[in-house]
Every structure is written in C-alpha cells, then in structure tokens.
Amino acid sequence: MKITFFSTKPYDKEFFDKVNQDFKFELEYFETHLGPHILNVIVHSDAVCAFVNDTLNAEVLESLSKKGVKYIALRCAGFNNVDLEAAKRLGIRVSRVPAYSPEAVAEHAMAMILTLNRKTHKAYNRVREQNFSLNGLMGFNLYQKTIGVIGTGNIGTAFAKIAKGFGAKILAYDITENQELKDLGIEYVPMDKLLSDSDIISLHCPLMDSTHHLIDKESISKMKENVMIINTSRGGLIDTKAVIDGLKSKHIGYLGIDVYEQEEKLFFRDLSHTIIEDDTIQRLMSFPNVLVTAHQAFFTEEALHQIATSTLTSLSNFEANNEFENPNAVLV
Ligand code: NAD
C-alpha cells in the first residue's frame, strides 16, 4: 500500500519510519497542508494520512476518490475537518487515532493551569535577569478549589483524575456520564452549575455543531469573576472575541489555549520572520494572563509512537478487511 502524508514534520517522519519497519508500506511525505491546491501530487496512492488542519471537505474527497484513494487515516483524535458524509457516499474508509495518549493532553492542560497560576514562565525570565523579587508572582492553591471539566471522554477523564490529585473539587459535564469518575467522587452537574461554581474550567469535548462557541458571551456571563479557562480541545469551542471582551473586563482572570479558531494559518510553523496579520491572536498574546501554546498538548514521545502504530494498524486492517480492536478508530 502507498500512503501519502500531508502536514508532515520531521518528528512525524521519524516515528512513522520507525514503526513502518513492521508494516513495510510505501510512505511518501509532503510538508504542505492537504487542500485543493496540492491534489496533483497524489499519484497511485491507496491512502492519505492527514493531520488536524488538513482540509478533507467534499471537494477534496471527490478528487481523492477519482485518484483511487480508498482510505483516509487521520493521525489525530479530532475529525471535525473531514466531511464524513461525503466519505461514506464515495466509499472512502476513514480512521482516526481515538486515544493515543490521553494523559499527554491532560498533563499539558494541568501544565497550563500551573503556569498561569504560579507564573513560572515569568519567574524563569526574571531570575535569569537577576531579578529575585516576588512582586506580581502570587498564585493560589489548587487544593479545595473547584475545577469544572466539560467532556469526560478519554482526555477529560485523565484530566479529572490528575486534578483530583491536587485535592480540588471536580465538577463534570458530559452528555454521557462516566461511572469510573463517579466512583472516584467526581460529581456530574448541569452545565450552568459547572459554569457558575468553577474556579477553573477545562474543555475536553469535541468540536461539533452543538459545541461550536460553547464558551461565548452568554456562558462567560454565568462564570465566576476571575475564572480560569483552559482549552486544549479545539479552537472553535471558544468565541475568541467574547473571551477577549471577558479578559478586558477582568471577568476572565486567566486563559490558557493550546488551540485557536484560526490556528491553521499559524500553528506548526516558524513565523518569527513574518508579520502576523491575525490581529485577534496578537491581541490575545498581549494579555499578561493569557498563555498560548501551538497545539502541542499531544506532543510526547509516547503519544507519537502510539499515533504511528495506531494509524498504520488501521490502514493494515482496512486493507485486510480485519476487525478493529478499537471500533472507535473507524469513522467510516
Ligand atoms: P473522546 O471522544 O474520548 O471524549 C469526548 C467526550 O466529549 C465524550 O465523553 C463525549 O460524550 C463528550 N461530549 C460530546 N458532546 C458533548 C457536549 N455537547 N458537551 C459535553 N461533552 C460532550 O475524545 P478525547 O480523546 O477525550 O478528545 C477530546 C478532544 O480533545 C478531541 O475531540 C480533540 O478535539 C481534542 N484533542 C486535542 C489535542 C491537542 O493536542 N490539543 C490532542 C488530542 C485531542
């Protein structure tokens, strides 16, 4: 099987080449994003391997189908960038990596909380300049604070367990409740109660029509003053303009985002020598109480190894018409 990769970075190549020693597929790598502009490079490929910001709308899928592509393997968990209906209509099978390392993302969410709270990023710079003053670095104890978790799937569950380890009270909201968390004393509450009672709110649900702009002017108005919002899930969960207003009015005390609504034009690239035209991200980055990371929550050795293994296993299963060990890996 020939697999054409898009949005490839050196670390993708390193892990896929290593894992492919067991599969012996023909791998072809392109650094560019997948979209209508690049389809001509796909020749005699059976499968396309894509990442979070690649475009897999009906137009792209139709062209892929005409070129004989039978499989799409997403090397990520989220699949909001794929038109699954179109894939089904065209008979293209689609897989994803449902749970490569939930702990990687959950631990990054907690790292963002601790950084924003204890200001270690500022302390690091300060001390290097021989400024040993503590003014402006005061944080708060997580112990006995209330942390709201929206979405308690793989990542939300891992995050809730970590947060519980700090002695915080955990409130959860999901459309399906996880008994394992309830057994640990984590309380499921209606969304409005989670919003009104939480000192910290961490988003772990997927981006869908029903969750688009879940955090907007109205939901922010229900939150505690000085609330901390963490988003390691998908940028579209947050109405960025409403959050900027919340930061300016000081209703939102801290914001940590690993994902951003318009991230496909920015993230995963070195733009240090260019003029950024996106005024919204520039405004966000100008706040001292905002921490932006560029979709790195998944980025651990363990996760990359698991992503490569799971992606190539799915393609092997498609080819051999095998049953999937984890049915959640199959989208179409
Ligand atoms: P998952 O499918 O295991 O869990 C998602 C949970 O959200 C499920 O329990 C589901 O019931 C719940 N949910 C669905 N609709 C909801 C709603 N309207 N309100 C509340 N909850 C709802 O997914 P996961 O593996 O935990 O991943 C969660 C998200 O994290 C993914 O969709 C992806 O977008 C994001 N993600 C980000 C990174 C990163 O590097 N930043 C890496 C992996 C995944």
XYZ file of C-alpha atoms and ligand atoms in Angstrom:
376
model
C 0.000 0.000 0.000
C 1.225 3.500 -0.828
C 0.373 6.153 1.755
C 0.774 9.870 1.077
C 1.280 12.050 4.146
C 0.426 15.747 4.433
C 1.435 18.364 7.006
C 4.467 16.199 7.750
C 7.033 17.415 10.264
C 10.445 15.828 10.918
C 9.143 14.161 14.082
C 6.241 12.528 12.150
C 8.690 11.079 9.650
C 10.969 9.807 12.435
C 8.198 7.921 14.252
C 6.334 6.638 11.155
C 9.555 5.391 9.507
C 10.477 3.525 12.691
C 7.041 1.923 13.181
C 6.718 1.165 9.438
C 9.615 -1.293 9.707
C 6.941 -3.743 10.919
C 4.397 -2.863 8.198
C 6.578 -2.225 5.127
C 4.141 0.203 3.478
C 5.399 2.700 0.876
C 5.378 6.078 2.616
C 5.525 9.415 0.785
C 5.770 12.627 2.798
C 4.706 16.187 1.975
C 5.177 19.089 4.358
C 2.328 21.114 2.937
C -1.272 21.060 4.185
C -3.751 18.940 2.288
C -6.239 21.030 0.312
C -7.476 21.561 -3.248
C -4.178 23.277 -4.181
C -1.967 20.193 -3.706
C -4.010 17.289 -5.032
C -1.878 16.962 -8.173
C 0.998 15.457 -6.135
C -1.076 12.396 -5.292
C -0.234 9.659 -7.794
C -1.086 5.953 -7.366
C -1.765 6.369 -3.643
C -4.095 3.992 -1.853
C -4.272 6.077 1.295
C -3.829 9.607 2.545
C -2.580 10.304 6.062
C -3.727 13.702 7.324
C -3.495 15.844 10.451
C -5.689 18.328 12.339
C -5.586 21.297 9.966
C -5.743 19.430 6.657
C -8.843 20.053 4.555
C -10.923 16.981 3.786
C -14.156 18.559 2.567
C -16.434 17.042 -0.101
C -14.489 18.693 -2.944
C -11.136 17.270 -1.775
C -12.630 13.841 -1.039
C -14.209 13.666 -4.519
C -10.824 14.393 -6.122
C -9.122 11.815 -3.891
C -11.723 9.232 -4.834
C -11.170 9.915 -8.558
C -7.447 9.402 -7.986
C -8.158 5.973 -6.484
C -7.571 6.843 -2.822
C -9.531 4.315 -0.770
C -8.507 5.179 2.770
C -8.020 8.302 4.864
C -6.042 7.798 8.059
C -6.205 10.749 10.427
C -3.198 10.746 12.738
C -5.186 12.629 15.403
C -8.273 12.121 17.577
C -10.483 15.023 16.396
C -12.192 14.667 12.997
C -14.072 17.952 12.584
C -12.022 18.660 9.423
C -13.453 15.674 7.499
C -16.804 15.556 5.681
C -17.737 12.065 6.845
C -20.996 12.035 4.864
C -19.091 12.691 1.640
C -16.533 9.989 2.522
C -19.345 7.499 3.082
C -21.010 8.417 -0.203
C -17.716 7.972 -2.038
C -16.892 4.658 -0.316
C -13.719 6.035 1.304
C -12.913 4.419 4.649
C -11.759 6.853 7.345
C -9.873 6.073 10.543
C -8.574 8.193 13.395
C -6.435 7.603 16.476
C -9.057 7.636 19.202
C -6.916 7.516 22.318
C -3.199 7.660 21.644
C -2.227 9.137 24.950
C -4.999 10.948 26.776
C -2.506 11.626 29.573
C -0.306 13.665 27.219
C -3.107 16.193 26.611
C -4.438 16.047 30.176
C -0.962 16.683 31.624
C -0.494 19.659 29.278
C -3.836 21.110 30.415
C -2.587 20.871 34.008
C 0.772 22.389 32.998
C -1.114 25.369 31.564
C -3.097 25.770 34.798
C 0.049 25.668 36.935
C 1.933 28.050 34.644
C -0.868 30.626 34.553
C -1.447 30.300 38.278
C 2.141 30.217 39.605
C 3.633 32.271 36.731
C 6.657 30.025 36.328
C 7.208 31.377 32.792
C 7.671 34.855 34.241
C 9.778 33.646 37.168
C 12.117 31.846 34.740
C 12.813 35.024 32.768
C 13.011 37.186 35.876
C 15.604 35.090 37.680
C 17.775 34.870 34.558
C 17.955 38.661 34.677
C 18.945 38.527 38.350
C 15.579 39.883 39.421
C 14.717 37.841 42.512
C 11.659 39.869 43.513
C 8.309 38.092 44.031
C 6.056 41.052 43.257
C 3.367 40.048 40.765
C 4.040 36.309 41.036
C 1.427 35.416 43.659
C -0.759 32.416 42.802
C -3.483 30.462 44.570
C -3.730 26.921 45.979
C -5.492 24.413 43.739
C -6.287 22.475 46.920
C -10.035 22.796 47.648
C -10.692 24.923 44.552
C -13.453 23.832 42.167
C -12.402 22.620 38.736
C -15.047 22.077 36.050
C -14.376 19.504 33.318
C -16.508 19.743 30.168
C -16.330 16.448 28.284
C -15.236 13.384 30.243
C -14.084 11.080 27.458
C -10.533 9.766 27.357
C -8.767 13.090 27.924
C -11.346 14.651 30.262
C -11.223 11.520 32.444
C -7.410 11.584 32.623
C -7.529 15.301 33.420
C -10.210 14.908 36.136
C -8.077 12.255 37.872
C -4.981 14.494 37.790
C -6.956 17.476 39.088
C -8.431 15.353 41.864
C -4.889 14.521 42.934
C -4.408 18.196 43.797
C -7.252 17.968 46.306
C -9.575 20.061 44.171
C -13.337 19.516 43.990
C -14.162 18.295 40.478
C -17.439 19.072 38.709
C -18.105 17.378 35.384
C -20.467 17.880 32.482
C -20.923 15.457 29.586
C -23.826 14.116 27.559
C -22.879 10.656 28.887
C -21.633 10.124 32.434
C -18.553 8.047 33.243
C -19.200 5.698 36.156
C -15.459 5.380 36.885
C -15.309 9.111 37.672
C -18.486 8.987 39.755
C -16.924 6.172 41.795
C -13.960 8.491 42.444
C -16.343 11.073 43.917
C -16.500 13.335 40.889
C -19.878 14.990 40.597
C -21.781 15.415 37.308
C -23.775 18.644 37.285
C -25.803 20.610 34.709
C -23.688 22.887 32.501
C -24.959 26.082 34.167
C -23.914 24.857 37.626
C -20.475 23.904 36.330
C -20.104 27.372 34.813
C -21.264 29.219 37.925
C -19.351 27.172 40.540
C -15.960 26.526 38.922
C -12.780 28.474 39.642
C -11.160 26.740 36.646
C -12.945 25.353 33.573
C -11.151 22.914 31.275
C -12.648 21.959 27.895
C -12.337 18.351 26.711
C -15.318 17.821 24.388
C -15.046 17.552 20.592
C -15.891 20.378 18.208
C -19.315 19.760 16.650
C -22.252 21.973 15.670
C -23.605 21.537 19.214
C -20.334 22.587 20.876
C -19.275 25.371 18.489
C -18.727 28.559 20.571
C -19.717 26.731 23.757
C -17.789 29.474 25.515
C -19.460 32.683 24.336
C -20.698 35.939 25.833
C -23.664 34.217 27.499
C -21.737 31.317 29.052
C -18.964 33.670 30.232
C -21.605 35.828 31.970
C -22.550 32.764 34.064
C -18.967 32.144 35.241
C -17.301 33.290 38.478
C -15.355 36.527 38.405
C -11.643 35.844 37.794
C -12.340 32.391 36.317
C -9.549 30.480 34.552
C -10.473 28.906 31.192
C -8.298 26.185 29.620
C -8.852 24.888 26.104
C -6.736 22.000 24.818
C -9.566 20.624 22.698
C -10.448 22.615 19.558
C -10.329 26.371 18.924
C -13.917 26.571 17.691
C -15.232 25.726 21.176
C -14.418 29.304 22.155
C -15.801 32.522 20.668
C -12.447 34.306 20.766
C -13.919 37.816 20.540
C -16.193 37.155 23.542
C -13.209 35.834 25.510
C -11.170 38.940 24.677
C -14.054 41.084 25.987
C -14.121 38.893 29.129
C -10.382 39.396 29.639
C -10.657 43.163 29.115
C -13.493 43.440 31.657
C -11.421 41.192 34.027
C -14.339 38.734 34.326
C -11.921 36.142 32.938
C -8.812 36.113 35.132
C -6.712 33.643 33.125
C -6.876 31.980 29.738
C -4.776 29.025 28.565
C -5.250 27.865 24.989
C -3.423 25.166 23.071
C -5.867 25.523 20.173
C -7.221 28.560 18.363
C -10.103 29.145 15.943
C -7.837 30.362 13.112
C -4.850 28.182 14.014
C -4.435 26.588 10.563
C -2.835 29.801 9.300
C -0.361 29.937 12.204
C 0.338 26.793 14.161
C 3.033 24.224 13.414
C 5.162 26.814 11.554
C 8.002 29.171 12.399
C 6.604 32.618 11.549
C 9.181 34.518 13.576
C 10.352 36.475 10.498
C 6.921 37.395 9.179
C 4.266 39.985 10.006
C 1.276 38.251 11.584
C -1.906 39.559 10.006
C -4.224 37.965 12.533
C -4.966 40.823 14.954
C -7.048 38.591 17.208
C -4.182 36.266 18.187
C -1.908 39.301 18.581
C -4.449 40.854 20.978
C -4.717 37.583 22.896
C -0.946 37.266 23.224
C -0.711 40.829 24.542
C -2.550 39.948 27.782
C -0.200 39.064 30.666
C -2.715 36.470 31.929
C -3.035 34.571 28.647
C -0.889 31.566 27.773
C -0.914 30.303 24.192
C 0.786 27.083 23.115
C 0.667 25.990 19.480
C -1.296 22.711 19.597
C 1.449 20.887 21.457
C -0.639 19.125 24.104
C -0.356 15.775 22.303
C 3.382 16.145 21.755
C 5.076 13.458 23.830
C 7.272 10.545 22.721
C 4.726 8.047 23.950
C 1.911 9.747 22.026
C 3.868 9.977 18.763
C 4.802 6.301 18.927
C 1.199 5.331 19.631
C -0.115 7.613 16.846
C 2.173 5.985 14.273
C 1.355 2.456 15.472
C -2.395 3.018 15.593
C -2.516 4.801 12.191
C -0.592 2.090 10.335
C -2.535 -0.670 12.132
C -5.823 0.904 10.989
C -4.630 1.023 7.383
C -3.466 -2.570 7.612
C -6.899 -3.553 8.994
C -8.703 -1.696 6.204
C -6.568 -3.420 3.585
C -7.055 -6.884 5.071
C -10.715 -6.234 5.935
C -9.905 -7.152 9.526
C -11.970 -6.357 12.595
C -10.691 -3.349 14.554
C -9.558 -3.968 18.112
C -10.894 -0.487 18.983
C -14.041 0.231 16.930
C -13.739 3.944 17.872
C -10.798 4.135 15.461
C -13.178 3.694 12.486
C -15.182 6.739 11.438
C -16.492 5.419 8.100
P -13.439 11.404 23.460
O -14.280 11.106 22.259
O -12.855 10.275 24.242
O -14.294 12.278 24.518
C -15.097 13.350 24.167
C -16.171 13.483 25.223
O -16.925 14.658 24.928
C -17.158 12.297 25.215
O -17.285 11.789 26.523
C -18.442 12.911 24.711
O -19.609 12.314 25.263
C -18.285 14.341 25.190
N -19.189 15.273 24.535
C -19.720 15.211 23.292
N -20.550 16.250 23.104
C -20.548 16.968 24.248
C -21.212 18.148 24.659
N -22.073 18.787 23.855
N -20.959 18.623 25.894
C -20.094 17.970 26.727
N -19.451 16.848 26.385
C -19.675 16.355 25.164
O -12.324 12.404 22.961
P -10.909 12.697 23.638
O -9.913 11.712 23.165
O -11.099 12.867 25.107
O -10.559 14.098 22.968
C -11.315 15.271 23.238
C -10.919 16.333 22.252
O -9.566 16.727 22.523
C -10.871 15.842 20.790
O -12.100 15.986 20.172
C -9.845 16.719 20.171
O -10.515 17.793 19.540
C -9.025 17.259 21.341
N -7.612 16.876 21.264
C -6.658 17.840 21.332
C -5.306 17.511 21.292
C -4.211 18.543 21.403
O -3.050 18.226 21.120
N -4.512 19.751 21.821
C -4.936 16.163 21.169
C -5.942 15.191 21.122
C -7.270 15.555 21.169
